[in-house]
Amino acid sequence: MKAIKFLNVSKSFGDKNILNIDNLEIQSGEKIGIVGKNGSGKSTLFNLINRDIEPDTGTIEINGNIAYLKQLDDITSNRETFLSGGEKMIEAVNKKLQEDSNILLADEPSTNLDMFRIEYLVKKFKEYKGTLLIISHDRNLLDSVCNSIIEISNGKLNKYNGNYTKYKEIKEKELQRQNFEYDQYVKEKERLKKAIIVSSNSSKSVKKAPKRMGNSEARLHRREATEIQEKIERHSKSLETRLNKLERKEKLEQDYYIHLKSQEIDKLKNKNIIYSDNFSFDVNGKRLFENTKFYVQSNDKIALVGKNGSGKTTLLNQIMQHNDKIKLNPQVNIGYFKQNLDNLIECKTVIENVMLDSSQNEVTARNTLANLHIKENEIFKKVNLLSGGEKVKVSLAKLLLSNSNVLILDEPTNFLDIESIEALEKLLNKYEGTVFFVSHDRKFIDNICNKVIIIENKKLIQFDGNYSEYKEYKARQEKKDTNSNDNLLINFRIAKLNSEIAITKDEKEKQRLEEELNNLKHS
C-alpha cells in the first residue's frame, strides 16, 4: 500500500527552483533516509508532505496520519527549563512516537544527542511500525534504521534500495561509470578533431594540373581533382556533424591533491605531548573528573567520547587554559576549533581568513577549500555572508592550513551535510599532525581515530582502536563476566549436590541427584 505519492510536483522560492518530482511512491512501512547537500530541499520536502506549504504544481497523496518531528520542536513539559538540548529531543521523539500516526517525519533527530542517546533513538525508530522518513547527517543512524535512501540533487529525487552504505556503493559505481564515459567522450572528441584536420589538409594537398599538360589532360585532371576534393569535403562535413552531435559529458569534480604538513609537526615525533597522571576537576561544585589520567601521543588521532554533561568540552578547555595538572610538551602548537568559530574575522573574505595564519601557499589553500566544497567563485565572499555550515568549513580549513601541529576539535561536524563530513574525514586522514576531537558521530569517529578516550564514572578510559572496536571489546568482556558468574553458580550447585548425595538415604532421590550432578559436570 502506498503511504505517499508525488506526481509532477514542483516547488520554487522566488526565481530559485527547489524541487521537481515527476513520479515517486513511498510504500507503507518503509524506513527512508533523506540525503543531500545543505539547501538542497530536504526540509522543503517535509514541509510539502506535512502541508505546511503547498506545491506550485502537481499533487501529493497522503494515506495516513503524520507526526512531524522538527529540528526545533516545541516540547510541552513542566520540566522544560531544566532539560538539556538532548533531553528535550528525546522527550520530543517519545511524544511523537506516542501520537496516533502511521507516518513519521524526523528532521535531524540526532541533533544535541550524545552517542548513547543516539543508540536509544535507533532502537525506538527500529521498533516503529509505520512509515519513517529521516533527514540526518548521522550515517550510522541511517545505516542502522533505513532500508531505502532518497537523494535530493539539483531538485531531483532519486531512490536507492538499501541503507546508506549500500547507497554509497551504488553511487561509487555510478561515478566510476560517469568518469569512464567522460574519458571516452574526450578521446572521441580529440579523434574527430584530428580527423577533421587531416581531412582538411588532404583537401589542400590535391595538386593542380601541371603547366606542361595539354588542355584535354588538364581538364581531366581538374575534374578528377574536383571529385576528390568534393569527397574529402563531404567526409570533413560528416566528421564535423558527428563532432557537433557527440553527446556532451561533463567532467566530475575531483578532489585536489594536498599535503597537509607543517614544519612544526616534525618537532613532536614519538613523544607524549599532552598528558596527566592525576587529574581532578569540579564545575559549580560538581565533580567531573576524579584522580584520573590520560595521554595524547604525537600523530595520534583520538576521539573523546562521553555522555552529554560528562565533561568533554571542559577537558578541552582545561588543556587550552594550561591547567597545572595537565602537562603540555613545550613544542606543542595547538589549533583549537570551537563551536563559536572565534578564529574567523567576519569582515574579511574566505581566502583572506585562511591565508592569515597559513603555513601553506595559496594554491594549497584554494585546493583545501575546494576539497571542502567551497568553490573558486566563493573564496572572495566575506565570511559574514556565509551560512553556518560554510563558516564551519572555513574555520576548519584555516586550522588545517595553519602552523599548528596539534588540532583540538570540539564537535567539528555540527552544521555540516554528509558530503562535507566525508570531505573533512579525508582531509583529517591526510593531516600528518595530532588530532584530539569530540564528536557524537560514530562513523566519523571510526573513520578517523586510532584511539578513543571514554569518560566513565569520572575516569578517562584509554583504548587503542576506534569506537566500534571498543564496543566489541566491552561486549566480549561482559560475556566473559557472565560466563564467569555462570561458572561460580555451577560450582556452588555441584558442591551442594555432593553434600545432599552424602546425606540422602532415599535411593531414588540419590539417583536423581547423581544424574543432575553428572549433567552439570559435563555441561
XYZ file of C-alpha atoms in Angstrom:
523
model
C 0.000 0.000 0.000
C 1.215 3.497 -0.882
C 1.797 5.819 2.055
C 2.866 8.855 -0.025
C 2.721 9.529 -3.779
C 4.148 12.522 -5.655
C 3.002 13.296 -9.193
C 4.516 16.169 -11.225
C 5.313 18.143 -8.066
C 7.424 21.296 -8.235
C 8.306 23.984 -5.691
C 10.189 27.256 -6.119
C 11.011 30.179 -3.852
C 11.306 33.372 -5.854
C 13.244 32.558 -9.010
C 15.020 29.592 -7.386
C 13.643 26.187 -8.284
C 13.977 23.848 -5.277
C 12.185 20.590 -6.137
C 10.966 18.844 -9.300
C 9.439 15.423 -8.570
C 7.978 13.659 -11.612
C 6.686 10.458 -10.046
C 7.667 8.996 -6.686
C 5.957 6.467 -4.433
C 6.746 5.633 -0.794
C 5.256 2.372 0.453
C 3.748 1.786 3.900
C 6.324 0.590 6.417
C 9.357 1.857 4.505
C 12.127 3.484 6.522
C 13.796 6.038 4.292
C 16.804 8.304 4.820
C 16.731 11.652 3.001
C 20.186 12.915 1.996
C 21.507 15.892 0.056
C 23.632 18.990 0.407
C 22.599 21.774 2.781
C 19.997 23.848 0.961
C 19.079 21.055 -1.474
C 15.426 21.000 -0.342
C 15.226 18.269 2.323
C 13.209 20.317 4.838
C 11.108 21.734 1.978
C 10.170 18.158 1.063
C 8.981 17.502 4.634
C 7.032 20.753 4.720
C 5.254 19.746 1.486
C 4.345 16.324 2.903
C 3.072 17.915 6.133
C 1.000 20.507 4.178
C 2.884 23.379 5.823
C 3.441 24.693 2.283
C 1.701 23.883 -0.988
C 3.400 22.756 -4.215
C 3.448 25.141 -7.182
C 2.357 22.289 -9.455
C 1.311 18.661 -9.107
C -0.303 16.573 -6.394
C 0.824 14.800 -3.218
C -1.314 11.885 -1.970
C -1.055 11.048 1.728
C -2.588 7.834 3.083
C -2.374 8.125 6.848
C -1.773 10.459 9.782
C 1.505 12.353 10.024
C 3.670 13.103 13.056
C 6.389 15.678 12.284
C 9.480 15.890 14.488
C 11.055 19.212 13.528
C 14.606 20.359 14.256
C 13.433 22.837 16.895
C 10.314 21.061 18.066
C 8.325 22.759 20.835
C 8.141 20.452 23.831
C 5.323 20.847 26.331
C 6.815 19.951 29.670
C 6.745 21.378 33.150
C 10.395 20.353 33.389
C 11.358 22.085 30.133
C 13.515 24.771 31.745
C 15.591 22.058 33.437
C 16.112 19.894 30.349
C 19.259 19.867 28.226
C 19.015 20.010 24.425
C 19.476 16.230 24.235
C 16.811 15.577 26.889
C 14.381 17.849 25.042
C 14.975 15.977 21.783
C 14.423 12.563 23.391
C 11.228 13.829 25.036
C 10.042 15.134 21.656
C 10.821 11.787 19.992
C 8.882 9.847 22.631
C 5.961 12.266 22.357
C 5.770 11.909 18.554
C 6.025 8.118 18.726
C 3.041 8.053 21.089
C 0.855 10.029 18.669
C -1.751 8.201 16.589
C 0.255 8.295 13.362
C 1.455 5.868 10.724
C 3.845 8.310 9.010
C 6.687 9.889 10.981
C 8.864 12.684 9.574
C 12.072 13.210 11.589
C 14.240 16.211 10.666
C 17.759 15.861 12.137
C 16.546 13.897 15.201
C 20.093 13.207 16.467
C 20.813 16.927 16.979
C 22.141 17.574 20.523
C 22.202 13.841 21.282
C 25.273 12.077 22.618
C 26.223 8.684 21.206
C 24.355 6.820 23.939
C 21.079 8.654 23.300
C 21.534 8.105 19.549
C 21.618 4.355 20.290
C 18.298 4.776 22.141
C 16.925 6.700 19.125
C 17.983 3.896 16.762
C 16.169 1.354 18.955
C 12.928 3.400 19.005
C 12.974 4.008 15.250
C 13.566 0.316 14.537
C 10.559 -0.551 16.698
C 8.306 1.970 14.892
C 5.787 0.089 12.733
C 4.771 2.931 10.427
C 6.428 4.713 7.507
C 9.510 6.627 8.628
C 11.343 9.396 6.749
C 14.559 10.687 8.360
C 16.696 13.665 7.416
C 20.045 13.098 9.107
C 23.781 13.610 8.661
C 24.420 10.690 11.049
C 25.430 7.852 8.710
C 25.388 5.243 11.462
C 21.745 6.137 12.216
C 20.865 5.859 8.506
C 22.721 2.545 8.248
C 21.053 1.067 11.340
C 17.457 2.136 10.620
C 16.856 2.725 6.896
C 16.026 0.257 4.130
C 15.974 2.933 1.390
C 17.723 6.226 0.687
C 16.318 9.188 -1.256
C 18.967 11.544 -2.608
C 17.990 15.122 -3.464
C 20.291 16.667 -6.077
C 19.567 19.647 -8.345
C 15.895 19.452 -7.390
C 15.534 15.815 -8.489
C 14.815 12.876 -6.175
C 16.500 9.526 -6.788
C 15.591 6.492 -4.693
C 18.079 3.724 -3.816
C 17.304 0.393 -2.153
C 19.360 -0.397 0.947
C 20.898 1.599 3.772
C 23.372 4.486 3.488
C 26.432 2.254 2.987
C 24.675 0.413 0.126
C 23.677 3.761 -1.402
C 27.328 4.905 -1.288
C 28.442 1.695 -3.016
C 25.908 2.260 -5.819
C 26.915 5.947 -6.117
C 30.586 4.984 -6.348
C 29.820 2.659 -9.260
C 27.773 5.425 -10.908
C 30.691 7.847 -10.531
C 33.126 5.318 -11.978
C 30.804 4.868 -14.963
C 30.492 8.649 -15.415
C 34.273 9.024 -15.291
C 34.663 6.264 -17.889
C 32.055 7.883 -20.163
C 33.751 11.277 -19.811
C 37.153 9.782 -20.731
C 35.605 8.082 -23.775
C 33.918 11.351 -24.769
C 37.220 13.265 -24.555
C 39.061 10.593 -26.601
C 36.381 10.525 -29.316
C 36.255 14.313 -29.444
C 40.029 14.526 -29.922
C 39.960 11.752 -32.544
C 37.300 13.579 -34.574
C 39.151 16.903 -34.325
C 42.374 15.296 -35.577
C 40.484 13.509 -38.366
C 38.935 16.856 -39.464
C 42.407 18.474 -39.557
C 43.822 15.551 -41.591
C 40.862 15.691 -43.964
C 41.243 19.464 -44.381
C 44.973 19.132 -45.122
C 44.223 16.343 -47.609
C 41.864 18.661 -49.462
C 44.513 21.382 -49.659
C 47.149 18.934 -50.923
C 45.191 17.932 -54.045
C 47.562 19.088 -56.791
C 46.634 21.477 -59.540
C 47.206 20.411 -63.158
C 50.870 20.883 -64.201
C 51.503 23.592 -66.836
C 53.075 21.093 -69.200
C 49.767 19.188 -69.560
C 47.682 19.604 -72.665
C 44.224 21.109 -72.466
C 42.348 17.805 -72.550
C 44.646 16.237 -69.940
C 44.345 19.338 -67.752
C 40.535 19.250 -67.956
C 40.538 15.571 -66.987
C 42.940 16.243 -64.098
C 40.846 19.176 -62.848
C 37.673 17.054 -62.999
C 39.329 14.251 -61.013
C 40.805 16.738 -58.513
C 37.386 18.353 -58.051
C 35.756 14.967 -57.427
C 38.466 14.089 -54.868
C 38.073 17.465 -53.118
C 34.304 17.085 -53.014
C 34.658 13.617 -51.461
C 37.133 14.937 -48.885
C 34.870 17.924 -48.078
C 31.861 15.604 -47.678
C 33.933 13.449 -45.350
C 35.049 16.558 -43.392
C 31.455 17.759 -43.056
C 30.413 14.280 -41.910
C 33.146 14.367 -39.252
C 32.083 17.859 -38.164
C 28.455 16.724 -37.927
C 29.499 13.766 -35.772
C 31.562 16.103 -33.582
C 28.647 18.517 -33.162
C 26.220 15.691 -32.378
C 28.603 13.996 -29.948
C 26.751 13.716 -26.638
C 28.457 16.049 -24.211
C 29.705 14.514 -20.961
C 30.547 16.740 -18.008
C 33.745 16.262 -16.067
C 33.068 15.299 -12.464
C 34.524 17.322 -9.625
C 37.749 15.750 -8.399
C 39.451 16.021 -5.024
C 42.603 18.110 -5.344
C 45.837 16.619 -4.056
C 47.152 18.402 -0.975
C 49.920 17.710 1.510
C 48.885 18.966 4.935
C 52.089 19.122 6.888
C 53.892 21.971 8.655
C 57.472 22.183 9.891
C 56.108 22.150 13.448
C 54.813 18.570 13.067
C 58.322 17.062 12.826
C 59.221 18.532 16.231
C 56.766 16.217 18.017
C 57.635 12.791 16.660
C 57.452 9.846 19.103
C 56.549 11.903 22.171
C 53.819 12.205 24.802
C 52.567 15.678 24.011
C 49.539 16.144 26.320
C 49.255 14.081 29.496
C 48.177 13.973 33.117
C 48.906 11.425 35.852
C 46.355 12.720 38.345
C 43.597 14.971 37.031
C 40.605 16.096 39.084
C 38.210 18.915 38.262
C 34.948 20.404 39.587
C 32.376 22.620 37.840
C 29.939 24.540 40.071
C 30.594 22.162 42.928
C 30.042 19.070 40.764
C 33.000 16.726 40.393
C 33.530 15.774 36.732
C 36.947 14.087 36.972
C 38.374 12.224 39.948
C 42.086 11.316 40.163
C 42.207 10.151 36.551
C 44.956 10.036 33.949
C 45.273 10.243 30.180
C 47.871 10.876 27.496
C 47.990 12.012 23.867
C 50.964 10.983 21.743
C 52.319 12.623 18.604
C 50.420 11.731 15.410
C 47.558 10.161 17.387
C 44.043 10.739 16.172
C 41.967 10.385 19.342
C 38.213 10.711 19.857
C 36.945 11.847 23.271
C 33.626 10.104 23.952
C 31.137 10.578 26.776
C 27.559 11.389 27.654
C 26.269 14.969 27.464
C 27.437 16.793 30.578
C 30.250 14.321 31.310
C 32.939 16.982 30.809
C 34.216 16.604 27.227
C 34.336 20.316 26.369
C 35.525 21.065 29.923
C 38.561 18.811 29.422
C 39.407 20.503 26.101
C 39.099 23.936 27.727
C 41.351 22.889 30.637
C 44.003 21.784 28.142
C 43.780 25.155 26.397
C 43.866 27.027 29.730
C 47.025 25.134 30.793
C 45.576 23.534 33.924
C 48.582 22.830 36.151
C 47.621 19.136 36.383
C 47.837 18.750 32.586
C 51.316 18.751 31.050
C 51.955 20.016 27.533
C 55.125 19.402 25.569
C 56.767 22.842 25.100
C 56.810 22.371 21.326
C 53.052 21.819 21.100
C 51.306 24.405 18.909
C 47.532 23.906 19.195
C 44.863 24.889 16.692
C 41.528 24.884 18.552
C 38.160 24.562 16.796
C 35.365 25.902 18.995
C 31.704 25.907 18.133
C 31.573 29.713 18.374
C 34.025 29.918 15.404
C 36.001 32.710 17.070
C 39.034 32.117 14.812
C 37.203 33.801 11.913
C 37.305 37.516 11.088
C 33.815 38.251 9.771
C 34.710 41.338 7.719
C 37.462 39.535 5.767
C 36.990 37.216 2.788
C 37.275 33.432 2.893
C 40.716 33.390 1.269
C 41.961 36.252 3.472
C 40.886 34.319 6.576
C 42.593 31.046 5.654
C 45.803 32.735 4.472
C 46.116 34.946 7.562
C 47.946 32.334 9.691
C 48.705 29.831 6.935
C 51.965 27.935 6.683
C 50.907 26.769 3.191
C 50.885 28.545 -0.168
C 47.711 29.927 -1.726
C 47.387 27.033 -4.196
C 47.200 24.535 -1.300
C 44.752 26.840 0.490
C 42.460 27.002 -2.560
C 42.695 23.223 -3.039
C 41.850 22.597 0.628
C 38.785 24.834 0.333
C 37.802 23.077 -2.910
C 38.039 19.690 -1.164
C 35.610 21.060 1.426
C 33.291 22.060 -1.450
C 33.936 25.807 -1.195
C 34.117 26.745 -4.865
C 36.577 29.073 -6.555
C 33.987 31.826 -7.047
C 33.073 31.733 -3.319
C 36.533 32.322 -1.833
C 36.228 36.094 -2.259
C 32.973 36.255 -0.272
C 33.143 37.941 3.094
C 32.685 35.497 5.970
C 29.691 37.408 7.385
C 27.751 36.481 4.219
C 28.272 32.726 4.633
C 25.858 30.152 6.050
C 26.611 28.382 9.339
C 27.886 25.277 7.553
C 30.125 27.325 5.233
C 31.639 29.168 8.202
C 32.441 25.842 9.886
C 34.271 24.686 6.756
C 36.298 27.908 6.521
C 37.183 27.692 10.228
C 38.369 24.090 9.816
C 40.313 24.907 6.638
C 42.054 27.740 8.472
C 43.215 25.334 11.201
C 44.328 22.652 8.744
C 46.427 25.215 6.854
C 47.936 26.815 9.959
C 51.335 26.107 11.501
C 49.680 24.057 14.265
C 50.982 20.573 14.993
C 48.023 19.571 17.201
C 44.352 20.097 16.303
C 41.766 20.084 19.103
C 38.269 19.957 17.609
C 35.034 20.321 19.571
C 32.117 18.866 17.554
C 33.531 19.800 14.115
C 30.708 18.103 12.157
C 27.885 20.264 13.546
C 26.085 22.141 10.715
C 27.840 20.061 8.017
C 25.977 17.924 5.489
C 27.136 14.340 4.927
C 29.134 15.232 1.817
C 31.099 17.844 3.782
C 31.626 15.453 6.727
C 33.085 12.861 4.363
C 35.319 15.534 2.793
C 36.553 16.561 6.267
C 37.324 12.912 7.057
C 39.599 12.713 4.010
C 41.440 15.895 4.998
C 41.927 14.826 8.622
C 43.229 11.449 7.470
C 45.761 13.240 5.243
C 46.782 15.598 8.048
C 50.120 14.415 9.481
C 49.819 16.093 12.874
C 47.916 15.081 16.027
C 44.106 15.343 16.228
C 42.170 15.224 19.528
C 38.451 15.669 18.954
C 34.967 15.427 20.435
C 32.193 14.013 18.265
C 28.945 12.066 18.617
C 29.140 10.879 15.003
C 30.116 7.220 15.372
C 31.074 6.691 11.712
C 33.164 9.889 11.707
C 34.994 8.608 14.808
C 35.528 5.137 13.332
C 36.834 6.528 10.041
C 39.444 8.805 11.658
C 40.660 7.735 15.078
C 43.233 5.146 16.081
C 42.391 5.578 19.790
C 39.438 6.596 21.928
C 39.233 8.082 25.409
C 35.928 7.326 27.121
C 34.643 9.378 30.059
C 33.017 6.973 32.502
C 32.415 7.287 36.262
C 34.632 10.434 36.433
C 37.533 8.486 34.889
C 39.218 8.684 31.490
C 39.458 5.198 29.968
C 42.019 4.919 27.168
C 41.551 2.315 24.399
C 43.732 1.538 21.363
C 41.323 1.263 18.440
C 38.196 3.018 17.164
C 34.839 3.245 18.946
C 33.262 0.206 17.256
C 36.272 -1.888 18.280
C 35.866 -0.593 21.842
C 32.184 -1.611 21.840
C 33.130 -5.108 20.613
C 35.784 -5.350 23.349
C 33.229 -4.319 26.012
C 30.729 -6.908 24.741
C 33.378 -9.649 24.957
C 34.293 -8.568 28.497
C 30.637 -8.590 29.594
C 30.168 -12.036 28.059
C 33.285 -13.257 29.863
C 31.952 -11.836 33.141
C 28.598 -13.545 32.567
C 30.313 -16.863 31.840
C 32.422 -16.394 34.953
C 29.297 -15.810 37.063
C 27.669 -18.880 35.493
C 30.696 -20.984 36.429
C 30.515 -19.792 40.021
C 26.837 -20.799 40.207
C 27.592 -24.208 38.666
C 30.420 -24.861 41.113
C 28.195 -23.827 44.008
C 25.438 -26.200 42.828
C 27.940 -29.100 42.412
C 29.159 -28.606 45.970
C 25.595 -28.560 47.245
C 24.668 -31.713 45.279
C 27.686 -33.594 46.670
C 26.568 -32.641 50.167
C 22.942 -33.710 49.529
C 24.021 -37.046 47.980
C 26.166 -37.804 51.044
C 23.260 -37.400 53.490
C 20.350 -38.707 51.347
C 19.138 -42.219 52.260
C 16.332 -42.467 49.696
C 17.873 -44.405 46.764
C 15.564 -42.899 44.113
C 16.307 -39.347 45.317
C 20.026 -40.150 45.458
C 19.887 -41.454 41.874
C 18.134 -38.262 40.706
C 20.741 -36.063 42.440
C 23.614 -38.089 40.943
C 22.139 -37.671 37.423
C 21.894 -33.886 37.904
C 25.485 -33.845 39.208
C 26.709 -35.806 36.196
C 24.908 -33.471 33.772
C 26.428 -30.395 35.439
C 29.951 -31.810 35.292
C 29.616 -32.463 31.555
C 27.725 -29.268 30.625
